[in-house]
Short mmCIF file of C-alpha atoms and ligand atoms in Angstrom, two decimals:
data_model
loop_
_atom_site.label_atom_id
_atom_site.label_comp_id
_atom_site.label_asym_id
_atom_site.label_seq_id
_atom_site.Cartn_x
_atom_site.Cartn_y
_atom_site.Cartn_z
CA MET A 1175 82.94 96.02 74.15
CA GLY A 1176 79.62 95.29 75.81
CA SER A 1177 78.83 97.82 79.11
CA PRO A 1178 76.65 96.34 81.79
CA HIS A 1179 73.08 96.51 81.48
CA LEU A 1180 72.45 97.08 85.22
CA ASP A 1181 73.80 100.24 87.70
CA SER A 1182 76.05 99.17 90.62
CA GLY A 1183 73.20 100.18 93.16
CA ARG A 1184 70.54 97.44 91.58
CA ILE A 1185 73.54 94.95 91.05
CA VAL A 1186 74.62 94.87 94.61
CA GLU A 1187 70.68 95.11 95.53
CA ILE A 1188 69.89 91.81 93.36
CA GLU A 1189 73.03 90.01 94.68
CA ASP A 1190 72.19 90.97 98.16
CA ARG A 1191 68.60 89.96 98.40
CA MET A 1192 68.71 87.12 95.67
CA LEU A 1193 72.04 85.18 96.55
CA ALA A 1194 72.71 82.77 99.48
CA PRO A 1195 74.34 85.08 102.11
CA THR A 1196 77.53 83.07 102.51
CA TYR A 1197 80.10 85.46 101.30
CA SER A 1198 81.61 88.42 103.16
CA LYS A 1199 81.64 90.98 100.62
CA ILE A 1200 83.76 93.99 99.27
CA PRO A 1201 81.46 96.84 98.02
CA ILE A 1202 82.79 96.38 94.43
CA VAL A 1203 81.13 95.53 91.38
CA ALA A 1204 84.12 94.17 89.02
CA VAL A 1205 83.55 94.21 85.47
CA ARG A 1206 87.06 93.79 83.55
CA GLY A 1207 90.32 92.45 84.16
CA ARG A 1208 93.64 92.29 82.40
CA GLY A 1209 96.80 91.09 83.89
CA ALA A 1210 97.24 91.88 87.61
CA ARG A 1211 94.45 94.57 87.22
CA ILE A 1212 90.49 94.88 87.58
CA TRP A 1213 88.19 97.69 86.90
CA ASP A 1214 84.82 98.56 88.55
CA ILE A 1215 81.47 99.43 86.81
CA TYR A 1216 82.87 103.32 87.24
CA GLY A 1217 86.45 102.61 85.50
CA ARG A 1218 88.23 102.62 88.94
CA GLU A 1219 91.44 100.62 88.38
CA TYR A 1220 92.71 97.98 91.02
CA ILE A 1221 96.01 96.29 91.73
CA ASP A 1222 94.40 92.73 92.35
CA CYS A 1223 96.47 90.76 94.96
CA MET A 1224 93.31 88.56 95.36
CA GLY A 1225 93.62 87.06 92.01
CA GLY A 1226 89.96 85.70 92.26
CA TYR A 1227 91.35 83.84 95.42
CA GLY A 1228 94.63 82.93 93.60
CA VAL A 1229 92.60 81.73 90.30
CA ALA A 1230 94.03 84.42 87.91
CA LEU A 1231 97.77 83.06 87.87
CA ILE A 1232 98.95 84.14 84.56
CA GLY A 1233 96.70 87.34 84.91
CA HIS A 1234 93.28 88.14 84.24
CA CYS A 1235 92.07 87.27 80.64
CA HIS A 1236 95.40 86.28 79.21
CA PRO A 1237 95.12 86.66 75.46
CA LYS A 1238 96.13 82.93 74.73
CA VAL A 1239 93.61 81.61 77.15
CA VAL A 1240 90.79 84.05 75.65
CA GLU A 1241 91.57 82.80 72.09
CA ALA A 1242 91.64 79.16 73.00
CA VAL A 1243 88.58 79.28 74.49
CA LYS A 1244 86.84 81.26 71.50
CA GLU A 1245 88.17 79.01 69.32
CA GLN A 1246 86.80 75.86 71.29
CA ILE A 1247 83.53 77.33 72.04
CA GLU A 1248 82.50 78.13 68.47
CA ARG A 1249 83.58 74.09 67.62
CA LEU A 1250 82.36 72.29 70.66
CA MET A 1251 81.04 73.35 74.08
CA ILE A 1252 80.05 69.65 75.64
CA CYS A 1253 81.64 66.26 75.02
CA HIS A 1254 80.75 63.92 77.98
CA GLY A 1255 83.89 61.97 79.13
CA SER A 1256 81.90 58.48 77.35
CA ILE A 1257 83.21 60.03 74.13
CA TYR A 1258 86.57 60.93 73.08
CA ASN A 1259 87.80 64.87 72.59
CA ASP A 1260 90.67 66.22 71.01
CA ALA A 1261 90.51 69.18 73.98
CA ARG A 1262 90.55 66.91 76.70
CA ALA A 1263 93.52 64.52 75.16
CA GLU A 1264 95.79 67.51 74.72
CA PHE A 1265 94.81 69.01 78.24
CA ILE A 1266 95.73 65.64 79.90
CA GLU A 1267 98.59 65.36 78.12
CA ARG A 1268 99.85 68.40 79.24
CA LEU A 1269 98.89 67.94 82.76
CA VAL A 1270 100.76 64.68 83.11
CA SER A 1271 103.65 66.28 81.37
CA ILE A 1272 103.67 68.76 84.50
CA ALA A 1273 102.72 66.42 87.12
CA PRO A 1274 105.28 64.90 89.55
CA LYS A 1275 106.89 61.85 87.94
CA GLY A 1276 105.16 58.75 88.40
CA LEU A 1277 101.62 60.64 88.38
CA ASP A 1278 100.61 59.50 85.04
CA LYS A 1279 96.27 59.21 85.20
CA VAL A 1280 93.90 62.06 85.71
CA PHE A 1281 90.44 62.32 86.78
CA LEU A 1282 88.97 65.87 85.95
CA SER A 1283 86.19 67.55 87.72
CA ASN A 1284 84.90 71.12 88.49
CA SER A 1285 86.52 72.41 91.34
CA GLY A 1286 88.92 72.06 94.42
CA ALA A 1287 86.55 70.49 96.58
CA GLU A 1288 85.43 67.93 93.71
CA ALA A 1289 89.44 67.25 93.26
CA ILE A 1290 89.52 66.36 96.83
CA GLU A 1291 86.22 64.23 97.12
CA ALA A 1292 87.88 62.14 93.82
CA ALA A 1293 91.20 61.55 96.06
CA LEU A 1294 89.10 60.68 99.11
CA LYS A 1295 87.33 58.09 96.97
CA ILE A 1296 90.60 56.95 95.39
CA ALA A 1297 92.21 56.15 98.82
CA ARG A 1298 89.61 54.34 100.36
CA LYS A 1299 89.16 52.01 96.80
CA TYR A 1300 92.74 51.51 96.81
CA THR A 1301 93.41 50.70 100.58
CA GLY A 1302 90.12 49.30 101.33
CA ARG A 1303 90.68 51.40 104.87
CA LYS A 1304 88.41 54.02 105.86
CA ALA A 1305 90.13 56.79 107.97
CA PHE A 1306 91.95 59.78 106.81
CA ILE A 1307 94.61 61.97 108.70
CA SER A 1308 94.33 65.82 107.87
CA MET A 1309 96.25 68.91 109.39
CA MET A 1310 95.18 71.19 111.85
CA GLY A 1311 94.59 74.21 109.86
CA GLY A 1312 94.08 72.55 106.81
CA TYR A 1313 91.60 73.51 104.13
CA HIS A 1314 90.05 71.21 101.26
CA GLY A 1315 87.09 72.74 100.34
CA LYS A 1316 83.31 72.42 101.74
CA THR A 1317 81.41 69.82 99.95
CA MET A 1318 80.56 67.19 102.80
CA GLY A 1319 83.66 64.94 102.35
CA ALA A 1320 86.48 67.93 101.67
CA LEU A 1321 84.44 69.45 104.70
CA SER A 1322 85.17 66.53 106.87
CA ILE A 1323 89.17 66.86 106.73
CA THR A 1324 88.96 70.45 106.99
CA TRP A 1325 90.03 71.97 110.01
CA ARG A 1326 87.95 74.89 110.93
CA GLU A 1327 85.25 73.90 113.47
CA ASP A 1328 82.96 76.69 112.35
CA TYR A 1329 82.92 75.33 109.17
CA ARG A 1330 82.45 71.86 110.19
CA LYS A 1331 79.96 71.90 113.19
CA PRO A 1332 77.02 72.94 111.81
CA PHE A 1333 76.78 70.03 108.96
CA GLU A 1334 77.58 67.27 110.68
CA PRO A 1335 77.68 64.15 110.51
CA LEU A 1336 80.36 64.44 108.29
CA ILE A 1337 83.05 61.53 107.36
CA GLY A 1338 83.32 60.18 110.96
CA GLU A 1339 86.99 58.57 110.51
CA VAL A 1340 89.01 62.04 110.41
CA ARG A 1341 91.67 62.95 112.88
CA PHE A 1342 93.58 66.20 112.57
CA ALA A 1343 97.16 66.30 113.27
CA PRO A 1344 99.49 69.45 114.42
CA TYR A 1345 100.94 70.69 110.95
CA GLY A 1346 104.78 70.27 111.30
CA ASP A 1347 104.91 67.82 113.94
CA ILE A 1348 106.06 64.16 112.59
CA ASP A 1349 105.70 62.55 116.05
CA ARG A 1350 102.34 63.48 116.67
CA LEU A 1351 101.09 62.67 113.40
CA ARG A 1352 102.76 58.99 113.91
CA SER A 1353 100.80 58.38 117.24
CA LEU A 1354 97.54 59.08 115.31
CA VAL A 1355 98.35 55.97 112.79
CA THR A 1356 96.37 53.01 112.99
CA GLY A 1357 95.68 50.22 110.87
CA ASP A 1358 92.66 51.92 109.48
CA VAL A 1359 93.95 54.81 107.69
CA ALA A 1360 93.87 54.98 104.18
CA ALA A 1361 95.50 58.32 103.45
CA VAL A 1362 97.11 61.55 105.02
CA ILE A 1363 95.99 64.93 103.47
CA ILE A 1364 98.51 67.82 103.62
CA GLU A 1365 98.52 71.03 101.68
CA PRO A 1366 102.33 71.57 101.04
CA VAL A 1367 102.09 75.02 101.95
CA GLN A 1368 98.41 76.02 104.00
CA GLY A 1369 96.49 78.71 102.25
CA GLU A 1370 93.46 79.72 103.81
CA SER A 1371 94.97 79.45 107.17
CA GLY A 1372 97.36 82.08 106.53
CA VAL A 1373 100.45 80.95 104.31
CA ARG A 1374 101.77 78.21 106.77
CA ILE A 1375 105.47 76.65 105.36
CA PRO A 1376 106.03 73.53 106.85
CA PRO A 1377 109.29 73.08 108.87
CA ASP A 1378 112.25 71.81 106.27
CA GLY A 1379 112.43 67.87 106.24
CA TYR A 1380 108.70 67.48 107.85
CA LEU A 1381 106.95 66.63 104.30
CA LYS A 1382 109.93 64.15 103.54
CA GLU A 1383 109.05 62.62 107.16
CA VAL A 1384 105.44 62.19 106.21
CA ARG A 1385 106.18 60.46 103.23
CA GLU A 1386 108.61 58.00 104.67
CA LEU A 1387 106.22 57.26 107.54
CA CYS A 1388 103.53 56.78 104.57
CA ASP A 1389 105.67 54.52 102.94
CA GLU A 1390 106.22 52.71 106.08
CA LYS A 1391 102.72 52.06 106.95
CA ASP A 1392 101.75 51.63 103.59
CA ILE A 1393 99.14 54.68 103.88
CA LEU A 1394 98.65 57.11 100.79
CA LEU A 1395 99.95 60.62 100.82
CA ILE A 1396 97.54 63.38 99.21
CA PHE A 1397 98.63 66.57 98.80
CA ASP A 1398 96.14 69.19 97.85
CA GLU A 1399 97.99 71.69 95.72
CA VAL A 1400 94.74 73.70 94.83
CA GLN A 1401 96.21 76.80 96.31
CA CYS A 1402 100.11 76.63 96.35
CA GLY A 1403 100.58 74.50 92.89
CA LEU A 1404 100.92 75.54 89.43
CA CYS A 1405 104.00 77.84 90.07
CA ARG A 1406 102.53 79.94 92.54
CA THR A 1407 105.29 79.29 95.03
CA GLY A 1408 107.92 79.52 92.60
CA ARG A 1409 108.02 76.01 91.77
CA MET A 1410 105.64 74.25 89.46
CA TRP A 1411 104.43 72.25 92.84
CA ALA A 1412 105.04 73.74 96.48
CA SER A 1413 106.02 70.17 97.36
CA GLN A 1414 109.29 70.31 94.81
CA HIS A 1415 110.75 72.86 97.50
CA TRP A 1416 111.35 69.67 99.51
CA ASP A 1417 111.53 66.99 96.91
CA VAL A 1418 108.41 65.15 98.03
CA THR A 1419 106.19 63.64 95.56
CA PRO A 1420 102.64 62.51 96.70
CA ASP A 1421 100.65 59.47 95.85
CA ILE A 1422 97.55 61.55 94.69
CA LEU A 1423 97.57 65.13 93.58
CA CYS A 1424 94.99 67.59 93.91
CA VAL A 1425 94.88 70.72 91.60
CA ALA A 1426 92.22 73.60 90.55
CA LYS A 1427 91.94 76.98 91.13
CA GLY A 1428 94.12 78.69 88.39
CA LEU A 1429 94.69 75.46 86.20
CA ALA A 1430 92.34 76.82 83.38
CA SER A 1431 92.47 80.83 84.43
CA GLY A 1432 88.98 81.06 85.98
CA ILE A 1433 87.09 78.38 83.70
CA PRO A 1434 86.19 75.80 86.57
CA VAL A 1435 88.45 72.72 86.43
CA GLY A 1436 89.68 70.31 89.34
CA ALA A 1437 92.16 67.42 88.55
CA THR A 1438 93.02 64.47 90.58
CA ILE A 1439 96.16 62.82 89.52
CA ALA A 1440 97.79 59.51 90.36
CA PRO A 1441 100.06 56.57 89.31
CA ARG A 1442 98.04 53.99 87.05
CA ASP A 1443 98.06 51.38 89.60
CA ILE A 1444 96.06 53.40 92.04
CA MET A 1445 93.69 55.20 89.51
CA ASP A 1446 92.79 52.00 88.06
CA LYS A 1447 91.51 50.67 90.89
CA LEU A 1448 88.32 52.76 90.19
CA SER A 1449 86.03 51.04 87.99
CA ILE A 1450 83.47 52.12 85.40
CA GLY A 1451 80.81 54.14 86.85
CA GLU A 1452 82.40 54.28 90.43
CA HIS A 1453 83.24 58.08 90.22
CA THR A 1454 82.17 60.33 87.06
CA SER A 1455 81.15 64.02 86.26
CA THR A 1456 78.82 65.41 83.69
CA PHE A 1457 81.15 68.66 83.26
CA GLY A 1458 84.52 67.22 83.88
CA GLY A 1459 86.80 67.29 81.21
CA ASN A 1460 84.39 69.39 79.13
CA PRO A 1461 86.38 70.92 75.87
CA ILE A 1462 85.86 74.58 77.23
CA ALA A 1463 87.69 73.84 80.60
CA CYS A 1464 90.13 71.65 78.69
CA ALA A 1465 91.03 74.46 76.14
CA ALA A 1466 91.47 77.07 78.62
CA GLY A 1467 93.53 74.55 80.84
CA SER A 1468 96.01 73.69 77.60
CA ALA A 1469 96.62 77.52 77.38
CA THR A 1470 97.10 77.86 80.91
CA ILE A 1471 99.83 75.19 81.10
CA ASP A 1472 101.35 76.47 78.07
CA THR A 1473 101.67 79.85 79.19
CA LEU A 1474 102.98 78.91 82.82
CA VAL A 1475 105.78 77.34 81.15
CA SER A 1476 106.57 79.43 78.35
CA GLU A 1477 106.55 82.48 80.23
CA ARG A 1478 108.74 80.95 82.83
CA LEU A 1479 106.13 81.91 85.55
CA ALA A 1480 107.91 79.73 88.53
CA GLU A 1481 111.14 81.98 87.89
CA ARG A 1482 108.87 85.25 87.92
CA ALA A 1483 106.65 84.29 90.79
CA TRP A 1484 110.18 83.59 92.80
CA GLU A 1485 111.81 86.55 91.62
CA VAL A 1486 108.79 88.71 92.01
CA GLY A 1487 107.69 86.89 95.61
CA CYS A 1488 111.43 87.61 96.97
CA ILE A 1489 111.01 91.29 96.14
CA PHE A 1490 107.13 91.76 97.43
CA LYS A 1491 108.13 89.67 100.55
CA ARG A 1492 111.40 91.94 101.24
CA MET A 1493 109.68 95.34 100.68
CA LEU A 1494 106.94 94.12 103.16
CA GLU A 1495 109.46 93.17 105.45
CA ASP A 1496 111.28 96.59 105.13
CA ARG A 1497 108.47 98.92 105.01
CA LEU A 1498 105.75 96.99 107.45
CA SER A 1499 108.13 95.71 110.34
CA ARG A 1500 108.85 98.40 111.97
CA TYR A 1501 105.18 99.09 112.70
CA LYS A 1502 104.72 97.33 116.21
CA VAL A 1503 101.14 96.17 114.95
CA VAL A 1504 102.93 93.83 112.27
CA ARG A 1505 104.02 90.41 114.05
CA GLU A 1506 105.46 88.67 111.03
CA VAL A 1507 105.72 88.66 107.20
CA ARG A 1508 105.75 85.26 105.72
CA GLY A 1509 105.77 84.21 102.15
CA LEU A 1510 106.98 81.31 99.46
CA GLY A 1511 107.14 83.02 96.07
CA LEU A 1512 103.90 85.08 95.49
CA MET A 1513 101.92 83.25 98.35
CA ILE A 1514 102.40 85.64 100.97
CA ALA A 1515 100.78 86.71 104.05
CA PHE A 1516 101.49 88.83 107.28
CA ASP A 1517 99.98 88.80 110.85
CA LEU A 1518 98.70 91.79 112.89
CA ARG A 1519 98.43 92.05 116.42
CA LEU A 1520 94.71 93.05 116.17
CA PRO A 1521 91.73 91.58 114.62
CA VAL A 1522 91.49 94.38 112.39
CA VAL A 1523 91.99 92.58 108.99
CA LYS A 1524 88.54 93.58 107.77
CA ASP A 1525 89.30 97.14 108.10
CA VAL A 1526 92.67 96.85 106.14
CA VAL A 1527 90.80 94.90 103.48
CA LEU A 1528 88.14 97.43 103.08
CA GLY A 1529 90.91 100.42 103.42
CA ALA A 1530 92.75 98.62 100.73
CA ALA A 1531 89.94 98.48 98.16
CA ALA A 1532 89.18 101.93 98.75
CA ASN A 1533 92.80 102.80 97.49
CA GLY A 1534 92.32 100.77 94.60
CA LEU A 1535 94.13 97.51 96.07
CA LEU A 1536 92.54 94.16 96.48
CA ILE A 1537 93.68 91.89 99.36
CA LEU A 1538 92.60 88.70 100.77
CA TYR A 1539 92.68 87.49 104.48
CA SER A 1540 92.76 84.51 106.60
CA GLY A 1541 91.15 84.81 110.02
CA ARG A 1542 90.69 88.11 111.61
CA ALA A 1543 94.70 89.06 111.75
CA THR A 1544 95.93 87.74 108.68
CA VAL A 1545 96.38 89.66 105.39
CA ARG A 1546 96.99 87.36 102.64
CA LEU A 1547 98.33 87.81 99.09
CA LEU A 1548 97.73 85.59 95.80
CA PRO A 1549 98.31 88.12 93.03
CA PRO A 1550 98.80 86.80 89.35
CA LEU A 1551 102.31 85.64 88.67
CA VAL A 1552 102.67 88.54 86.23
CA ILE A 1553 102.36 91.28 88.52
CA GLY A 1554 104.67 93.88 87.77
CA ARG A 1555 107.50 95.54 90.06
CA ASP A 1556 105.54 98.76 89.91
CA GLU A 1557 102.29 97.37 90.94
CA VAL A 1558 104.12 95.49 93.54
CA GLU A 1559 105.39 98.84 94.79
CA TYR A 1560 102.19 100.35 94.67
CA ALA A 1561 100.58 97.48 96.59
CA VAL A 1562 103.21 97.72 99.04
CA SER A 1563 102.80 101.44 99.68
CA ILE A 1564 98.53 101.22 100.29
CA LEU A 1565 99.56 98.69 102.73
CA GLU A 1566 102.09 100.61 104.68
CA LYS A 1567 99.53 103.34 104.70
CA LEU A 1568 96.74 101.40 106.28
CA ILE A 1569 99.28 99.54 108.62
CA ALA A 1570 100.15 103.28 110.02
CA VAL A 1571 97.03 103.98 111.01
CA GLU A 1572 96.39 100.63 112.63
CA ASP A 1573 99.56 101.15 114.29
CA GLU A 1574 98.41 104.30 115.79
CA LYS A 1575 95.52 102.47 117.17
CA LEU A 1576 97.35 99.87 118.73
CA LYS A 1577 99.59 102.47 120.47
CA ALA A 1578 96.52 104.71 121.60
CA ARG A 1579 95.25 101.30 123.09
CA MET A 1580 98.57 100.24 125.27
CA HIS A 1581 98.27 104.00 126.53
CA SER A 1582 94.88 103.84 127.42
C1 LIG B 1898 90.22 76.86 97.49
C2 LIG B 1898 90.67 75.58 97.93
C3 LIG B 1898 90.25 74.36 97.94
C4 LIG B 1898 88.38 74.21 97.43
O1 LIG B 1898 88.37 74.71 96.20
P1 LIG B 1898 86.99 74.95 95.45
O2 LIG B 1898 87.46 75.45 94.01
O3 LIG B 1898 86.64 76.35 96.30
O4 LIG B 1898 86.13 73.67 95.80
C5 LIG B 1898 90.69 72.98 98.22
N1 LIG B 1898 91.76 73.34 98.64
C6 LIG B 1898 92.64 74.10 99.03
C7 LIG B 1898 93.82 74.27 99.18
C8 LIG B 1898 92.07 75.16 98.43
O5 LIG B 1898 92.68 76.60 98.48
#
C-alpha cells in the first residue's frame, strides 16, 4: 500500500494556506478507512461516527465497491450522456428498482446540491409555476438554488439575491404550511428526517398531511433524502416509515460510497417535461460513479443494511439514553435507525467533537449544542459500545462544568 508523500505538519500547512477557508477543521490527517474505522497518518485508529457526513453507508472501502471501481476504471472512465453506456444502464435500472413505486425516471448528477437543482428546475418546468415552500430547519446544499431553499440565514444572507419566491414553513405544522400555499407554488420541499438541523423527526401523520395538501392543490412534493435515504433510518427511504411517496426524490451522499453522484428521480410524465438540452451535466452518469453506485445498492440490499441500521440504531440510541440521560447537561436523545443526535444544555459541542477525536472517535455536530452521529450501517456492537463510552466520559466533564456554572 502506498504511503503518503508528505508529513502531517506539511499536509495541514498546505491545506490551511491554499484551501478556501470554509471548513471547520478537526486536526486529523486521515489516510485509510475500512468498515466503520479510519486511520490517521500515524496509524491511530478512529471509530467513525461521522462517516464522511453520512456517505460511508456500507462502510469505508467496501471490497465490492473497490472491485467494481477498479474493473470500471480500467475499461472506461468517462462516457458523456449523449452516448449509451453499460454501467449507466445497470445503475439506473437498480436505482429505479429500489425507488418508491412510480418514480421510474432518473437524472444523474454529482452531488446532493445538484440533485436539488434538478428537482427545482423539473418542478418549475412541469407546473409552469415559480414559488417553492421549504421547511424551517431544512438543509438542501449550497449552490444558489439549493441555498435559496435552505433555512439557515447565515448561509443565505451574504449571497443574496437568491431565488426570490421561497417561503419557509415550520417543520411539522400542517396548518401553517396550508396558510403559505398560493396559486404560484410549484413544489413543497422536505427532508423526511431533517439532518443538518439535528436529526429532527416529523410528528406521525405530518408527511401524509403534506402529501394530501399537495394533491389537493396540485403542487409537487419533493423529498430530499440525500442524508436520510438509502437505509440510514432503517428503511430504504425514511419516508417509508410514514408510507408517503413524493413526486420527486433527491438522493446523493452514500449512493456511490464516496464517488460523487447525485440522482433526481421522478415519474415519467414529470421527467419527460424536460426537453433536450434543458438540463445536462458533463460528469453526471459517468461510468465510475455508476459502477460504484450499482455495487453500493447491491450491498445495501444483499447485506440487509436497512434491518441492520434499525437494529443497531435501536441499540445505539438506547445505550445513549441509558448512559447519557442521567447527566443534566444532556437535554434529549433522538434518533431513527442510525441517524442519531443528542442536545446539550451548553454550546460546547466543538469541545466534545475535538475531545472525541482525541479519544479515537469521530462525530458530527449540528449547531453549537447538538451532537450528531451518522456511522456506517455496518458499525459493530463493540464499536457502538466504544463510542458510547467515550461520549459518556466527555459528557461527564461537560456536566461538571454545568454544575460549576450553576453554583457560581
Ligand atoms: C448534504 C446534503 C445536501 C447537499 O449535498 P452536497 O453533496 O453537499 O451538495 C442536500 N440535502 C441534504 C439533506 C443533505 O444532507
